[in-house]
Coordinates of C-alpha atoms in Angstrom, one line a residue:
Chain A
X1 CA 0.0 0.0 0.0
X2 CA 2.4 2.1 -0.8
X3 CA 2.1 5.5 -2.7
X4 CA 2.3 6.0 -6.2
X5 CA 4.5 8.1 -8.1
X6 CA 4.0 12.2 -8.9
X7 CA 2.5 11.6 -12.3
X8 CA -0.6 9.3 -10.6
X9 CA -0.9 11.2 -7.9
X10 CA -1.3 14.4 -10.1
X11 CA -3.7 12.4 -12.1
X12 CA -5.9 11.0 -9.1
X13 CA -6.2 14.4 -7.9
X14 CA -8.2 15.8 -10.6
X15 CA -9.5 12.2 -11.6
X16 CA -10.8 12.2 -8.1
X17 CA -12.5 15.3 -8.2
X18 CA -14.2 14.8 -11.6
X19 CA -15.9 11.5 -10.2
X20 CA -17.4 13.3 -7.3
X21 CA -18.7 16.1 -9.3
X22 CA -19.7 13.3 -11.8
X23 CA -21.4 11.2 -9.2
X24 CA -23.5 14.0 -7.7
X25 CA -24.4 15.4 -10.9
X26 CA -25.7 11.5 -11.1
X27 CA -27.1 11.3 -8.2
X28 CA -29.3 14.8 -8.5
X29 CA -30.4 14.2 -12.1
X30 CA -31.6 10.7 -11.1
X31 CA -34.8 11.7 -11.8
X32 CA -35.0 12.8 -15.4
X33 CA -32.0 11.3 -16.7
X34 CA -29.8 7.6 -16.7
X35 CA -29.0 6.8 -13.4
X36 CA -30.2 7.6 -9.7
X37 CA -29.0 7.0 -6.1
X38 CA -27.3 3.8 -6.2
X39 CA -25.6 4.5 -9.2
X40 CA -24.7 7.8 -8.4
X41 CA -23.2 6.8 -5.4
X42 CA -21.1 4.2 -6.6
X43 CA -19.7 6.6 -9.0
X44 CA -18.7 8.9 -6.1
X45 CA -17.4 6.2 -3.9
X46 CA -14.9 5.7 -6.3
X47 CA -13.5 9.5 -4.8
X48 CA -11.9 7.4 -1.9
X49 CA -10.5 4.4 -4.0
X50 CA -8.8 7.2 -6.2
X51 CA -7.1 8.6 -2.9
X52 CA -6.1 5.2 -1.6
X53 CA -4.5 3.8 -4.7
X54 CA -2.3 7.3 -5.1
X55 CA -1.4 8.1 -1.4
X56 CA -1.4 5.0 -0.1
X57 CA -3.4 3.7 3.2
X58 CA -1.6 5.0 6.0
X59 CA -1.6 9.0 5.0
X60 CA -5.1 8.3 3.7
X61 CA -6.7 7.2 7.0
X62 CA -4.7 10.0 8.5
X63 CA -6.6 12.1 6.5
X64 CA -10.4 10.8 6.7
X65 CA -12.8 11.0 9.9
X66 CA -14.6 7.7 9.5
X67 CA -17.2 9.3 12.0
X68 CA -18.1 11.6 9.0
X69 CA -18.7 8.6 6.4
X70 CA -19.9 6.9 9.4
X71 CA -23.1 9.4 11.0
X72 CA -23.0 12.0 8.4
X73 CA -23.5 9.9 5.2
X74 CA -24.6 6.7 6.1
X75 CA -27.4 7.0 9.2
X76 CA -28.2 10.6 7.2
X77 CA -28.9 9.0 4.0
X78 CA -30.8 5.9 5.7
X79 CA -33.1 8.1 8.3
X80 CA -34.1 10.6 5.6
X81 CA -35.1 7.9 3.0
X82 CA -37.3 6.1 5.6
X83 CA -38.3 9.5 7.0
X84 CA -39.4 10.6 3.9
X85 CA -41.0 7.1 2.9
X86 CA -43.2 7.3 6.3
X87 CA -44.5 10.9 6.0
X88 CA -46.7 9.5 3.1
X89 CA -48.0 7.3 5.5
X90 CA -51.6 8.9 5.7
X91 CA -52.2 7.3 2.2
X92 CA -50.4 4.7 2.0
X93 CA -46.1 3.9 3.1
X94 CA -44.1 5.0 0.0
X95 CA -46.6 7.0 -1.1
X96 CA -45.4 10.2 -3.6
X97 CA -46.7 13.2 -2.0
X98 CA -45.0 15.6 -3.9
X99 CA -45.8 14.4 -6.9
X100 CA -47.5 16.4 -9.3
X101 CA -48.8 15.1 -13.0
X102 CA -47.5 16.2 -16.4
X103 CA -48.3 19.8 -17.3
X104 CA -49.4 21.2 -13.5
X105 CA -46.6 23.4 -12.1
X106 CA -45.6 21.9 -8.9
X107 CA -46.5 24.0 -6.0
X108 CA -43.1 23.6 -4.3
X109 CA -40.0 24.6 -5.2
X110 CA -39.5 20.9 -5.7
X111 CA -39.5 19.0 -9.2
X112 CA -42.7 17.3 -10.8
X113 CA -41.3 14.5 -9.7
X114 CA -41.3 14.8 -5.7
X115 CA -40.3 12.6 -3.4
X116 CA -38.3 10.4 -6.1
X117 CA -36.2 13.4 -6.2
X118 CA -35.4 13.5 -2.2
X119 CA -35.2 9.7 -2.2
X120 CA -32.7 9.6 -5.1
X121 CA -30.5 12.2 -2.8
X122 CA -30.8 10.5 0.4
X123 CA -30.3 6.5 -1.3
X124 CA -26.8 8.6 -3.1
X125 CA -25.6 9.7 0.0
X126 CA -26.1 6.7 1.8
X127 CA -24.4 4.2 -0.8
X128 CA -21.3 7.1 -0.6
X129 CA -20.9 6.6 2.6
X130 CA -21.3 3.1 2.8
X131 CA -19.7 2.1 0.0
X132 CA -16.8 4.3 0.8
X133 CA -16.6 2.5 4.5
X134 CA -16.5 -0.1 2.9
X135 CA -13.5 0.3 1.4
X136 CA -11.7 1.9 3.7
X137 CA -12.3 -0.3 6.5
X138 CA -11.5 -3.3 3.8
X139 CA -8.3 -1.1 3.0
X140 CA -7.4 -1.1 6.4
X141 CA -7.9 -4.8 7.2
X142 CA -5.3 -5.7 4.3
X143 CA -2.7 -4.1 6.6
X144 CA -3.7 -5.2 9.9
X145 CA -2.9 -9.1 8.5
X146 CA -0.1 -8.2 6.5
X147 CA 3.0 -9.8 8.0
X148 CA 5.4 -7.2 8.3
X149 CA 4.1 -3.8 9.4
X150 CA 4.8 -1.4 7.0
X151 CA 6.8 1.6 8.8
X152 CA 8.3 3.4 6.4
X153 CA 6.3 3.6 2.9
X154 CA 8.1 4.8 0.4
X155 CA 7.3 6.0 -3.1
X156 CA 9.0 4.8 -6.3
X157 CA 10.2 8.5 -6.8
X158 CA 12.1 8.7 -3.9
Chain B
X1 CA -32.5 -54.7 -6.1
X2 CA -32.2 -51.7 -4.4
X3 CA -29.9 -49.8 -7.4
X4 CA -32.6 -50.7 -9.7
X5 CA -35.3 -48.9 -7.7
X6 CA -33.3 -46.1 -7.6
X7 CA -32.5 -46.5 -11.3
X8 CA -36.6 -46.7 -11.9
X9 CA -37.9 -43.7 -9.7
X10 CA -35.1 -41.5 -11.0
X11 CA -36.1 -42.4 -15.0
X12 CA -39.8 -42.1 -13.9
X13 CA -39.0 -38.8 -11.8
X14 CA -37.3 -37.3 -14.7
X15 CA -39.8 -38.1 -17.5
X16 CA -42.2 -36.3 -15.3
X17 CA -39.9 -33.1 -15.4
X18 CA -39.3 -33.3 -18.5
X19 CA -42.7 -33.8 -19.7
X20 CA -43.9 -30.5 -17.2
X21 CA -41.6 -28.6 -19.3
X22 CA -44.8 -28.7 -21.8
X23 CA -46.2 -26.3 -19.9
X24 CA -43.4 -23.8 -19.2
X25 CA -44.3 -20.6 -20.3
X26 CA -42.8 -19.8 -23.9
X27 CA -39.0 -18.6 -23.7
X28 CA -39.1 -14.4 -24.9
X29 CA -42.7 -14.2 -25.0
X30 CA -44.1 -12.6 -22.2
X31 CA -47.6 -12.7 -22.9
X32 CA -50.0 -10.3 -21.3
X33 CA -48.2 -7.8 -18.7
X34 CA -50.8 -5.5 -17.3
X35 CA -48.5 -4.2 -14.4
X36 CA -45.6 -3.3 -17.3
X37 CA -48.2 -1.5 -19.0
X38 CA -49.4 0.3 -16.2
X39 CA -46.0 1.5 -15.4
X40 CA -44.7 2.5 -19.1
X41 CA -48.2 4.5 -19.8
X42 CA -48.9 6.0 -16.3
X43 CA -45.2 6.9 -15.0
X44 CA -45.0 9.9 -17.4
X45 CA -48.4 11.3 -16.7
X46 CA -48.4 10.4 -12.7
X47 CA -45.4 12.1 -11.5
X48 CA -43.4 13.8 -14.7
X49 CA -41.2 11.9 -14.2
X50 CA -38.6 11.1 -17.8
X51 CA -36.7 8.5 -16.3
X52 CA -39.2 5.3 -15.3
X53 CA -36.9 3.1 -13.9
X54 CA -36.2 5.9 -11.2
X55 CA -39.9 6.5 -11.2
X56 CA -40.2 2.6 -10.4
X57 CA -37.1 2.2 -7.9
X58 CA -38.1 4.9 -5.6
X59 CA -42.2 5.2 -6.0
X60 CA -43.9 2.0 -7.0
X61 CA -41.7 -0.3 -5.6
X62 CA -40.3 2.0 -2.8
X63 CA -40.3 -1.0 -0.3
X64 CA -37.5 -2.7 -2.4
X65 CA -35.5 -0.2 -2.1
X66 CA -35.9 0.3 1.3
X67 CA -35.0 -3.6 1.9
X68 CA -31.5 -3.0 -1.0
X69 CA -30.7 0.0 1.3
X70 CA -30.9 -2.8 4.6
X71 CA -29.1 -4.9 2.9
X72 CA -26.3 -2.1 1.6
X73 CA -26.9 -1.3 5.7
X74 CA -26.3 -4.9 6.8
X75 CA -23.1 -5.5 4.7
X76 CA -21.3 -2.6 6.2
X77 CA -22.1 -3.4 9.8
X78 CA -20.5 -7.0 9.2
X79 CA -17.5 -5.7 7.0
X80 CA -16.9 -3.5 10.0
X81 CA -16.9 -6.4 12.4
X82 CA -15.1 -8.4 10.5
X83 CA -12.1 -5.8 9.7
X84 CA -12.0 -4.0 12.8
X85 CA -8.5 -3.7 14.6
X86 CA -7.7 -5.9 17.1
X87 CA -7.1 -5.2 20.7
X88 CA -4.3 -2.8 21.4
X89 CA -1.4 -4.3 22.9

């Protein structure tokens, strides 16, 4: 887990950047366009993977606060999609409150679409979040059973 | 005796199966599909939505999504057991 030379790392760090601007766009034009939360997310989990193969694992978990991936993305996402899933619960559980048919302006400053919007945010931030857990815990469990603990990690530059 | 009984039940099993696949629906014809129908036509007018499959995932069958999001849920608790770091020395 060592980190990569100056021409990836230069490369991941705008590489990086594009797939979470990528993955949002994604994730908020789920409703009217390919794609959606669980997509969306995946593509802007892949933010962390770019970070972990340049910089390796050890300056990489110096940097991140799992509590934010952790509370912030995953129990945020998760509460608001069930939140917003139980608010329709006068009609029925899942039902689209929001919603307005083809041709009325919605009242809100919401889309036509309604809750499908809000859901398609929440499900995105919660696959982030979990997905990028995921690999960072993974990440970290290759080095705790590696034999020899890696000290010194040095680049192939220097 | 015994192999031969075996030998018998298993040719008369398998006919059976083989003769039920008569009445297998036919492969790439799916027949009538109100619920489809319902979706393609409806989705649009419903809740303006362009993109159906979103419109599908997150409205009409909201509950699914809720159970892919436990599951998502579930997989990261036990990845997180499973990987967490040991006791410090």
């Amino acid at each position: 887990m060592n980190p990569l030379s100056l021409i990836v790392r230069v490369g991941c760090d705008i590489f990086a950047w594009f797939m979470l601007v990528f993955g949002t766009n994604v994730i908020i034009h789920g409703y009217m366009s390919p794609g959606g939360g669980f997509q969306g997310g995946a593509i802007a989990a892949t933010f962390i993977v770019f970070l972990l193969v340049a910089y390796g694992s050890r300056r990489v978990h110096s940097w991140v606060n799992e509590g934010i991936y952790d509370v912030l993305f995953d129990e945020l996402g998760l509460l608001s999609f069930i939140i917003l899933a139980f608010l329709g619960l006068p009609t029925s559980f899942f039902f689209n409150y929001l919603a307005t048919p083809l041709g009325v302006a919605s009242p809100w400053f919401t889309p036509g679409a309604g809750t499908i919007f809000f859901m398609s945010i929440a499900v995105g931030i919660e696959v982030t979040g979990a997905l990028s857990l995921v690999i960072l815990n993974m990440h970290r469990g290759i080095r705790l059973f590696s034999e020899s603990p890696m000290e010194e990690e040095l680049g192939h530059d220097r | 005796m015994k192999k031969t009984l075996f030998v018998a039940a298993a040719i008369i099993i398998g006919g059976l199966l083989i003769g039920a696949l008569d009445m297998v629906h036919p492969f790439g014809n799916p027949g009538a599909a109100p619920m489809d129908n319902y979706y393609l036509e409806n989705s649009l007018k419903e809740l303006s939505t362009e993109n159906i499959v979103t419109s599908i995932v997150f409205d009409y069958r909201g509950f699914d999504t809720l159970g892919e999001a436990a599951v998502l849920f579930t997989a990261l608790c036990s990845i997180t057991v499973l990987f967490r770091e040991g006791r410090k020395k």
